[in-house]
């Protein structure tokens, strides 16, 4: 899930929270900066950029995501109207955004949803002391809603049955090799920022490049089946989460784990709890009941008091860092690209 346990580092990863530097003095405008489209948004409550946007980053070297010392978060994304680069910063309760590229208007129009405007934190009531403490310490947690299915679905498929390190490496390599540089002036946009490949580009990746990236045939096959019906899957972003999950799971190779991980981001689904995860049930069971051997059934029972908000509850638990002691060897790091 967003904030999934990393078996390599025993910490939460890809979404518990990313470190966003405190806003410094605004940087001097670059000569090409006027080409950017800008938007300001006043949220109705606190918004923590690191907590809210953190689930969208696929590892510390994700080529589609960057934080910069001035307190900005950068995203390169493929929108329905084309590629776009988005810079977001927050200061004194206000969010300022700039965007470049054919998709600039789209990312600015959807900025509030991206930062949790469609989320309703007031609907959540902590039922456990641990959850209450985590909730109190993080008033700026909002559930993002990107409105984009494929940009979350493809990296989630890459994460099936492998360590996050392997999945991040594959995502990084494929995006840099087949994506395109993020639009915008070189003086403004961070170097090395890339937009993920379009569906038709994913379809043209040869088998040997999947192999070199460390992606087995099962995962690459699932991605290829998904991109063939990408327009139909993108429609799921506007569906209720249950209907959206059914739409995604029509694709062979996409099950409840993959659909939940995707819809947490694309739809901002507060109840899309991840089942089928290797570590999450044990973490939830240990945190709430002292049982590190909990399975999906016990996890769902423990999260039942949070019906409608189970994903938020799970994220708050993960953010505490309370995890069971390791009793088995770490999952071996694999790289089929070296075979």
Short mmCIF file of N, CA and C in Angstrom, two decimals, residues 90-228:
data_model
loop_
_atom_site.label_atom_id
_atom_site.label_comp_id
_atom_site.label_asym_id
_atom_site.label_seq_id
_atom_site.Cartn_x
_atom_site.Cartn_y
_atom_site.Cartn_z
N UNK A 90 4.56 25.03 -0.78
CA UNK A 90 3.58 25.50 0.20
C UNK A 90 4.26 26.48 1.15
N UNK A 91 3.58 27.58 1.41
CA UNK A 91 4.12 28.60 2.31
C UNK A 91 2.96 29.36 2.95
N UNK A 92 3.01 29.46 4.28
CA UNK A 92 2.03 30.25 5.01
C UNK A 92 0.59 29.84 4.68
N UNK A 93 0.37 28.52 4.56
CA UNK A 93 -0.97 28.03 4.33
C UNK A 93 -1.46 28.14 2.90
N UNK A 94 -0.60 28.58 1.99
CA UNK A 94 -0.99 28.69 0.58
C UNK A 94 -0.10 27.81 -0.27
N UNK A 95 -0.69 27.23 -1.31
CA UNK A 95 0.05 26.39 -2.23
C UNK A 95 0.21 27.13 -3.54
N UNK A 96 1.44 27.21 -4.02
CA UNK A 96 1.73 27.81 -5.32
C UNK A 96 2.22 26.73 -6.27
N UNK A 97 1.78 26.79 -7.50
CA UNK A 97 2.15 25.77 -8.49
C UNK A 97 2.50 26.43 -9.81
N UNK A 98 3.45 25.84 -10.50
CA UNK A 98 3.80 26.21 -11.87
C UNK A 98 3.81 24.95 -12.71
N UNK A 99 3.50 25.09 -13.98
CA UNK A 99 3.47 23.91 -14.86
C UNK A 99 3.91 24.28 -16.25
N UNK A 100 4.52 23.31 -16.91
CA UNK A 100 4.99 23.46 -18.28
C UNK A 100 4.49 22.28 -19.10
N UNK A 101 4.44 22.48 -20.41
CA UNK A 101 4.11 21.38 -21.31
C UNK A 101 2.66 21.37 -21.77
N UNK A 102 2.33 20.50 -22.72
CA UNK A 102 0.96 20.43 -23.25
C UNK A 102 -0.08 20.10 -22.18
N UNK A 103 0.34 19.40 -21.12
CA UNK A 103 -0.61 19.05 -20.06
C UNK A 103 -0.63 20.03 -18.90
N UNK A 104 -0.05 21.22 -19.08
CA UNK A 104 0.05 22.17 -17.97
C UNK A 104 -1.30 22.57 -17.42
N UNK A 105 -2.25 22.91 -18.29
CA UNK A 105 -3.57 23.31 -17.79
C UNK A 105 -4.24 22.17 -17.02
N UNK A 106 -4.05 20.94 -17.51
CA UNK A 106 -4.69 19.79 -16.85
C UNK A 106 -4.14 19.61 -15.44
N UNK A 107 -2.83 19.66 -15.27
CA UNK A 107 -2.28 19.43 -13.94
C UNK A 107 -2.62 20.57 -12.99
N UNK A 108 -2.75 21.78 -13.50
CA UNK A 108 -3.12 22.89 -12.64
C UNK A 108 -4.60 22.82 -12.26
N UNK A 109 -5.43 22.39 -13.20
CA UNK A 109 -6.86 22.25 -12.89
C UNK A 109 -7.11 21.16 -11.86
N UNK A 110 -6.29 20.12 -11.86
CA UNK A 110 -6.47 19.01 -10.93
C UNK A 110 -5.60 19.13 -9.69
N UNK A 111 -4.92 20.27 -9.52
CA UNK A 111 -4.04 20.46 -8.38
C UNK A 111 -4.74 20.25 -7.04
N UNK A 112 -5.93 20.83 -6.81
CA UNK A 112 -6.57 20.61 -5.51
C UNK A 112 -6.80 19.13 -5.20
N UNK A 113 -7.26 18.36 -6.19
CA UNK A 113 -7.48 16.93 -5.95
C UNK A 113 -6.16 16.23 -5.66
N UNK A 114 -5.10 16.62 -6.36
CA UNK A 114 -3.79 16.02 -6.12
C UNK A 114 -3.35 16.23 -4.68
N UNK A 115 -3.71 17.37 -4.11
CA UNK A 115 -3.30 17.72 -2.75
C UNK A 115 -4.37 17.41 -1.71
N UNK A 116 -5.36 16.61 -2.10
CA UNK A 116 -6.31 16.10 -1.12
C UNK A 116 -7.57 16.89 -0.92
N UNK A 117 -7.93 17.77 -1.85
CA UNK A 117 -9.16 18.55 -1.68
C UNK A 117 -10.40 17.66 -1.68
N UNK A 118 -10.34 16.51 -2.37
CA UNK A 118 -11.48 15.60 -2.39
C UNK A 118 -11.49 14.66 -1.19
N UNK A 119 -10.45 14.71 -0.39
CA UNK A 119 -10.35 13.87 0.79
C UNK A 119 -11.12 14.51 1.95
N UNK A 120 -11.62 13.69 2.86
CA UNK A 120 -12.38 14.20 4.00
C UNK A 120 -11.77 13.66 5.29
N UNK A 121 -10.71 14.28 5.78
CA UNK A 121 -10.07 13.79 7.01
C UNK A 121 -11.02 13.76 8.20
N UNK A 122 -12.04 14.62 8.20
CA UNK A 122 -12.97 14.67 9.33
C UNK A 122 -13.80 13.39 9.45
N UNK A 123 -13.82 12.59 8.39
CA UNK A 123 -14.58 11.34 8.44
C UNK A 123 -13.86 10.26 9.23
N UNK A 124 -12.63 10.53 9.61
CA UNK A 124 -11.82 9.53 10.31
C UNK A 124 -11.87 9.75 11.82
N UNK A 125 -12.14 8.68 12.55
CA UNK A 125 -12.13 8.71 14.01
C UNK A 125 -11.19 7.64 14.52
N UNK A 126 -10.09 8.01 15.19
CA UNK A 126 -9.17 7.00 15.71
C UNK A 126 -9.85 6.12 16.76
N UNK A 127 -9.57 4.83 16.71
CA UNK A 127 -10.17 3.87 17.64
C UNK A 127 -9.13 3.18 18.52
N UNK A 128 -7.87 3.44 18.27
CA UNK A 128 -6.80 2.85 19.06
C UNK A 128 -5.85 3.96 19.50
N UNK A 129 -5.24 3.77 20.66
CA UNK A 129 -4.34 4.81 21.19
C UNK A 129 -3.20 5.09 20.22
N UNK A 130 -2.62 4.04 19.64
CA UNK A 130 -1.51 4.22 18.70
C UNK A 130 -1.94 5.03 17.49
N UNK A 131 -3.10 4.71 16.95
CA UNK A 131 -3.61 5.42 15.77
C UNK A 131 -3.94 6.86 16.14
N UNK A 132 -4.51 7.05 17.31
CA UNK A 132 -4.85 8.42 17.75
C UNK A 132 -3.59 9.29 17.84
N UNK A 133 -2.52 8.74 18.41
CA UNK A 133 -1.29 9.51 18.54
C UNK A 133 -0.70 9.84 17.17
N UNK A 134 -0.71 8.87 16.25
CA UNK A 134 -0.19 9.11 14.91
C UNK A 134 -1.03 10.14 14.17
N UNK A 135 -2.32 10.06 14.33
CA UNK A 135 -3.24 11.01 13.68
C UNK A 135 -3.03 12.42 14.22
N UNK A 136 -2.84 12.56 15.52
CA UNK A 136 -2.66 13.87 16.14
C UNK A 136 -1.37 14.52 15.67
N UNK A 137 -0.32 13.72 15.44
CA UNK A 137 0.98 14.27 15.04
C UNK A 137 1.02 14.66 13.57
N UNK A 138 0.02 14.26 12.78
CA UNK A 138 0.08 14.48 11.34
C UNK A 138 -1.19 15.13 10.81
N UNK A 139 -1.47 16.35 11.22
CA UNK A 139 -2.71 17.01 10.76
C UNK A 139 -2.69 17.32 9.27
N UNK A 140 -1.50 17.32 8.65
CA UNK A 140 -1.42 17.66 7.23
C UNK A 140 -1.53 16.47 6.29
N UNK A 141 -1.82 15.28 6.82
CA UNK A 141 -1.96 14.12 5.95
C UNK A 141 -3.26 14.22 5.15
N UNK A 142 -3.13 14.21 3.83
CA UNK A 142 -4.27 14.15 2.93
C UNK A 142 -4.03 13.01 1.94
N UNK A 143 -5.09 12.40 1.47
CA UNK A 143 -4.97 11.33 0.49
C UNK A 143 -5.03 11.92 -0.90
N UNK A 144 -3.95 11.76 -1.63
CA UNK A 144 -3.87 12.32 -2.97
C UNK A 144 -4.81 11.61 -3.93
N UNK A 145 -5.24 12.32 -4.94
CA UNK A 145 -6.02 11.74 -6.04
C UNK A 145 -5.46 12.29 -7.34
N UNK A 146 -4.73 11.46 -8.07
CA UNK A 146 -4.08 11.94 -9.28
C UNK A 146 -5.02 11.98 -10.47
N UNK A 147 -6.06 11.11 -10.48
CA UNK A 147 -6.94 11.02 -11.65
C UNK A 147 -6.29 10.29 -12.81
N UNK A 148 -5.14 9.65 -12.58
CA UNK A 148 -4.39 8.96 -13.63
C UNK A 148 -4.13 7.52 -13.17
N UNK A 149 -4.64 6.57 -13.92
CA UNK A 149 -4.53 5.17 -13.52
C UNK A 149 -3.20 4.55 -13.94
N UNK A 150 -2.83 4.71 -15.21
CA UNK A 150 -1.66 3.98 -15.72
C UNK A 150 -0.37 4.39 -15.03
N UNK A 151 -0.22 5.65 -14.64
CA UNK A 151 1.03 6.07 -14.03
C UNK A 151 1.23 5.43 -12.65
N UNK A 152 0.15 4.97 -12.02
CA UNK A 152 0.29 4.21 -10.78
C UNK A 152 0.27 2.72 -11.02
N UNK A 153 -0.54 2.27 -11.97
CA UNK A 153 -0.69 0.84 -12.22
C UNK A 153 0.61 0.19 -12.68
N UNK A 154 1.32 0.81 -13.62
CA UNK A 154 2.52 0.17 -14.17
C UNK A 154 3.60 -0.03 -13.10
N UNK A 155 3.95 0.98 -12.31
CA UNK A 155 4.95 0.71 -11.27
C UNK A 155 4.47 -0.27 -10.21
N UNK A 156 3.17 -0.29 -9.94
CA UNK A 156 2.66 -1.27 -8.98
C UNK A 156 2.83 -2.69 -9.52
N UNK A 157 2.56 -2.89 -10.80
CA UNK A 157 2.78 -4.21 -11.39
C UNK A 157 4.26 -4.60 -11.28
N UNK A 158 5.14 -3.65 -11.50
CA UNK A 158 6.57 -3.93 -11.36
C UNK A 158 6.93 -4.37 -9.94
N UNK A 159 6.13 -3.98 -8.96
CA UNK A 159 6.40 -4.31 -7.57
C UNK A 159 5.83 -5.66 -7.14
N UNK A 160 5.14 -6.35 -8.03
CA UNK A 160 4.57 -7.64 -7.67
C UNK A 160 5.67 -8.67 -7.39
N UNK A 161 5.61 -9.27 -6.21
CA UNK A 161 6.43 -10.43 -5.86
C UNK A 161 7.94 -10.19 -5.87
N UNK A 162 8.37 -8.94 -5.80
CA UNK A 162 9.80 -8.66 -5.73
C UNK A 162 10.04 -7.63 -4.64
N UNK A 163 11.30 -7.42 -4.27
CA UNK A 163 11.60 -6.37 -3.31
C UNK A 163 11.38 -5.01 -3.95
N UNK A 164 11.14 -4.01 -3.12
CA UNK A 164 10.93 -2.67 -3.66
C UNK A 164 12.19 -2.18 -4.36
N UNK A 165 13.36 -2.61 -3.89
CA UNK A 165 14.59 -2.17 -4.54
C UNK A 165 14.63 -2.64 -6.00
N UNK A 166 14.24 -3.90 -6.23
CA UNK A 166 14.21 -4.42 -7.61
C UNK A 166 13.20 -3.65 -8.45
N UNK A 167 12.02 -3.40 -7.86
CA UNK A 167 10.98 -2.71 -8.61
C UNK A 167 11.39 -1.28 -8.94
N UNK A 168 11.98 -0.59 -7.97
CA UNK A 168 12.41 0.79 -8.22
C UNK A 168 13.49 0.84 -9.30
N UNK A 169 14.39 -0.13 -9.29
CA UNK A 169 15.45 -0.16 -10.29
C UNK A 169 14.87 -0.36 -11.69
N UNK A 170 13.88 -1.25 -11.80
CA UNK A 170 13.26 -1.49 -13.10
C UNK A 170 12.53 -0.25 -13.59
N UNK A 171 11.75 0.38 -12.70
CA UNK A 171 11.01 1.59 -13.06
C UNK A 171 11.97 2.68 -13.52
N UNK A 172 13.04 2.88 -12.77
CA UNK A 172 14.01 3.93 -13.09
C UNK A 172 14.63 3.68 -14.46
N UNK A 173 15.03 2.46 -14.71
CA UNK A 173 15.70 2.15 -15.97
C UNK A 173 14.76 2.30 -17.16
N UNK A 174 13.54 1.80 -17.05
CA UNK A 174 12.61 1.84 -18.18
C UNK A 174 12.13 3.25 -18.47
N UNK A 175 11.90 4.03 -17.43
CA UNK A 175 11.44 5.41 -17.65
C UNK A 175 12.55 6.24 -18.29
N UNK A 176 13.76 6.08 -17.83
CA UNK A 176 14.87 6.85 -18.42
C UNK A 176 15.15 6.42 -19.86
N UNK A 177 14.96 5.15 -20.14
CA UNK A 177 15.28 4.65 -21.48
C UNK A 177 14.18 4.95 -22.48
N UNK A 178 12.92 4.88 -22.05
CA UNK A 178 11.81 5.00 -22.99
C UNK A 178 10.91 6.21 -22.75
N UNK A 179 11.09 6.89 -21.63
CA UNK A 179 10.31 8.10 -21.41
C UNK A 179 10.92 9.28 -22.15
N UNK A 180 10.40 10.46 -21.88
CA UNK A 180 10.93 11.67 -22.51
C UNK A 180 11.25 12.71 -21.44
N UNK A 181 12.24 13.56 -21.69
CA UNK A 181 12.57 14.59 -20.70
C UNK A 181 11.36 15.45 -20.35
N UNK A 182 11.26 15.80 -19.10
CA UNK A 182 10.13 16.62 -18.66
C UNK A 182 10.13 17.95 -19.39
N UNK A 183 8.95 18.41 -19.84
CA UNK A 183 8.90 19.69 -20.55
C UNK A 183 9.21 20.86 -19.63
N UNK A 184 9.72 21.91 -20.23
CA UNK A 184 10.03 23.12 -19.48
C UNK A 184 11.44 23.58 -19.75
N UNK A 185 11.73 24.83 -19.40
CA UNK A 185 13.07 25.38 -19.66
C UNK A 185 14.13 24.71 -18.80
N UNK A 186 15.27 24.45 -19.40
CA UNK A 186 16.36 23.78 -18.68
C UNK A 186 16.79 24.57 -17.45
N UNK A 187 16.63 25.89 -17.49
CA UNK A 187 17.04 26.72 -16.36
C UNK A 187 16.10 26.57 -15.18
N UNK A 188 14.90 26.03 -15.41
CA UNK A 188 13.92 25.93 -14.33
C UNK A 188 13.69 24.50 -13.88
N UNK A 189 13.59 23.57 -14.81
CA UNK A 189 13.24 22.18 -14.49
C UNK A 189 14.48 21.42 -14.06
N UNK A 190 14.42 20.68 -12.95
CA UNK A 190 15.59 19.91 -12.50
C UNK A 190 16.09 18.93 -13.56
N UNK A 191 17.39 18.82 -13.67
CA UNK A 191 17.97 17.90 -14.65
C UNK A 191 17.64 16.46 -14.29
N UNK A 192 17.36 15.66 -15.31
CA UNK A 192 17.10 14.25 -15.09
C UNK A 192 15.67 13.91 -14.77
N UNK A 193 14.76 14.87 -14.89
CA UNK A 193 13.35 14.62 -14.65
C UNK A 193 12.72 14.11 -15.95
N UNK A 194 11.98 12.99 -15.87
CA UNK A 194 11.42 12.36 -17.07
C UNK A 194 9.94 12.09 -16.91
N UNK A 195 9.24 12.13 -18.05
CA UNK A 195 7.83 11.71 -18.13
C UNK A 195 7.80 10.24 -18.49
N UNK A 196 6.96 9.47 -17.83
CA UNK A 196 6.87 8.05 -18.13
C UNK A 196 6.43 7.81 -19.57
N UNK A 197 6.77 6.65 -20.15
CA UNK A 197 6.38 6.36 -21.53
C UNK A 197 4.87 6.29 -21.70
N UNK A 198 4.41 6.62 -22.90
CA UNK A 198 3.00 6.48 -23.25
C UNK A 198 2.67 5.00 -23.45
N UNK A 199 1.39 4.62 -23.38
CA UNK A 199 1.03 3.21 -23.54
C UNK A 199 1.59 2.57 -24.81
N UNK A 200 1.55 3.30 -25.92
CA UNK A 200 2.05 2.71 -27.17
C UNK A 200 3.55 2.46 -27.11
N UNK A 201 4.27 3.26 -26.31
CA UNK A 201 5.71 3.04 -26.16
C UNK A 201 5.98 1.81 -25.30
N UNK A 202 5.22 1.63 -24.23
CA UNK A 202 5.38 0.42 -23.42
C UNK A 202 5.19 -0.82 -24.29
N UNK A 203 4.26 -0.76 -25.23
CA UNK A 203 3.97 -1.92 -26.09
C UNK A 203 5.14 -2.26 -27.01
N UNK A 204 6.00 -1.29 -27.29
CA UNK A 204 7.10 -1.51 -28.23
C UNK A 204 8.40 -1.91 -27.54
N UNK A 205 8.40 -2.01 -26.22
CA UNK A 205 9.64 -2.39 -25.53
C UNK A 205 9.96 -3.85 -25.85
N UNK A 206 11.13 -4.13 -26.39
CA UNK A 206 11.47 -5.53 -26.74
C UNK A 206 11.72 -6.38 -25.51
N UNK A 207 11.58 -7.67 -25.68
CA UNK A 207 11.68 -8.60 -24.56
C UNK A 207 13.04 -8.50 -23.86
N UNK A 208 14.12 -8.25 -24.63
CA UNK A 208 15.44 -8.22 -24.00
C UNK A 208 15.62 -7.00 -23.10
N UNK A 209 14.90 -5.91 -23.40
CA UNK A 209 15.02 -4.75 -22.52
C UNK A 209 14.23 -4.95 -21.22
N UNK A 210 13.11 -5.66 -21.30
CA UNK A 210 12.43 -6.05 -20.06
C UNK A 210 13.38 -6.89 -19.21
N UNK A 211 14.02 -7.83 -19.86
CA UNK A 211 14.93 -8.73 -19.14
C UNK A 211 16.09 -7.95 -18.52
N UNK A 212 16.68 -7.05 -19.29
CA UNK A 212 17.81 -6.27 -18.79
C UNK A 212 17.39 -5.40 -17.60
N UNK A 213 16.14 -4.95 -17.61
CA UNK A 213 15.63 -4.15 -16.50
C UNK A 213 15.27 -5.00 -15.28
N UNK A 214 15.37 -6.33 -15.41
CA UNK A 214 15.07 -7.21 -14.29
C UNK A 214 13.60 -7.54 -14.14
N UNK A 215 12.83 -7.41 -15.23
CA UNK A 215 11.39 -7.66 -15.17
C UNK A 215 11.11 -9.01 -15.83
N UNK A 216 10.52 -9.92 -15.08
CA UNK A 216 10.23 -11.25 -15.62
C UNK A 216 9.04 -11.20 -16.58
N UNK A 217 8.84 -12.31 -17.26
CA UNK A 217 7.81 -12.36 -18.30
C UNK A 217 6.41 -12.20 -17.74
N UNK A 218 6.19 -12.66 -16.53
CA UNK A 218 4.85 -12.54 -15.94
C UNK A 218 4.47 -11.08 -15.73
N UNK A 219 5.40 -10.30 -15.16
CA UNK A 219 5.08 -8.89 -14.91
C UNK A 219 5.04 -8.09 -16.21
N UNK A 220 5.98 -8.33 -17.10
CA UNK A 220 5.96 -7.60 -18.37
C UNK A 220 4.70 -7.95 -19.17
N UNK A 221 4.28 -9.21 -19.11
CA UNK A 221 3.07 -9.61 -19.81
C UNK A 221 1.84 -8.90 -19.25
N UNK A 222 1.77 -8.75 -17.93
CA UNK A 222 0.64 -8.03 -17.32
C UNK A 222 0.63 -6.57 -17.76
N UNK A 223 1.80 -5.94 -17.79
CA UNK A 223 1.87 -4.55 -18.25
C UNK A 223 1.42 -4.44 -19.70
N UNK A 224 1.86 -5.35 -20.55
CA UNK A 224 1.49 -5.30 -21.96
C UNK A 224 -0.01 -5.50 -22.15
N UNK A 225 -0.61 -6.38 -21.36
CA UNK A 225 -2.07 -6.54 -21.44
C UNK A 225 -2.79 -5.28 -20.97
N UNK A 226 -2.24 -4.63 -19.94
CA UNK A 226 -2.88 -3.43 -19.41
C UNK A 226 -2.80 -2.27 -20.39
N UNK A 227 -1.64 -2.05 -21.00
CA UNK A 227 -1.51 -0.88 -21.89
C UNK A 227 -2.33 -1.05 -23.16
N UNK A 228 -2.65 -2.28 -23.53
CA UNK A 228 -3.50 -2.49 -24.71
C UNK A 228 -4.92 -1.96 -24.48
#
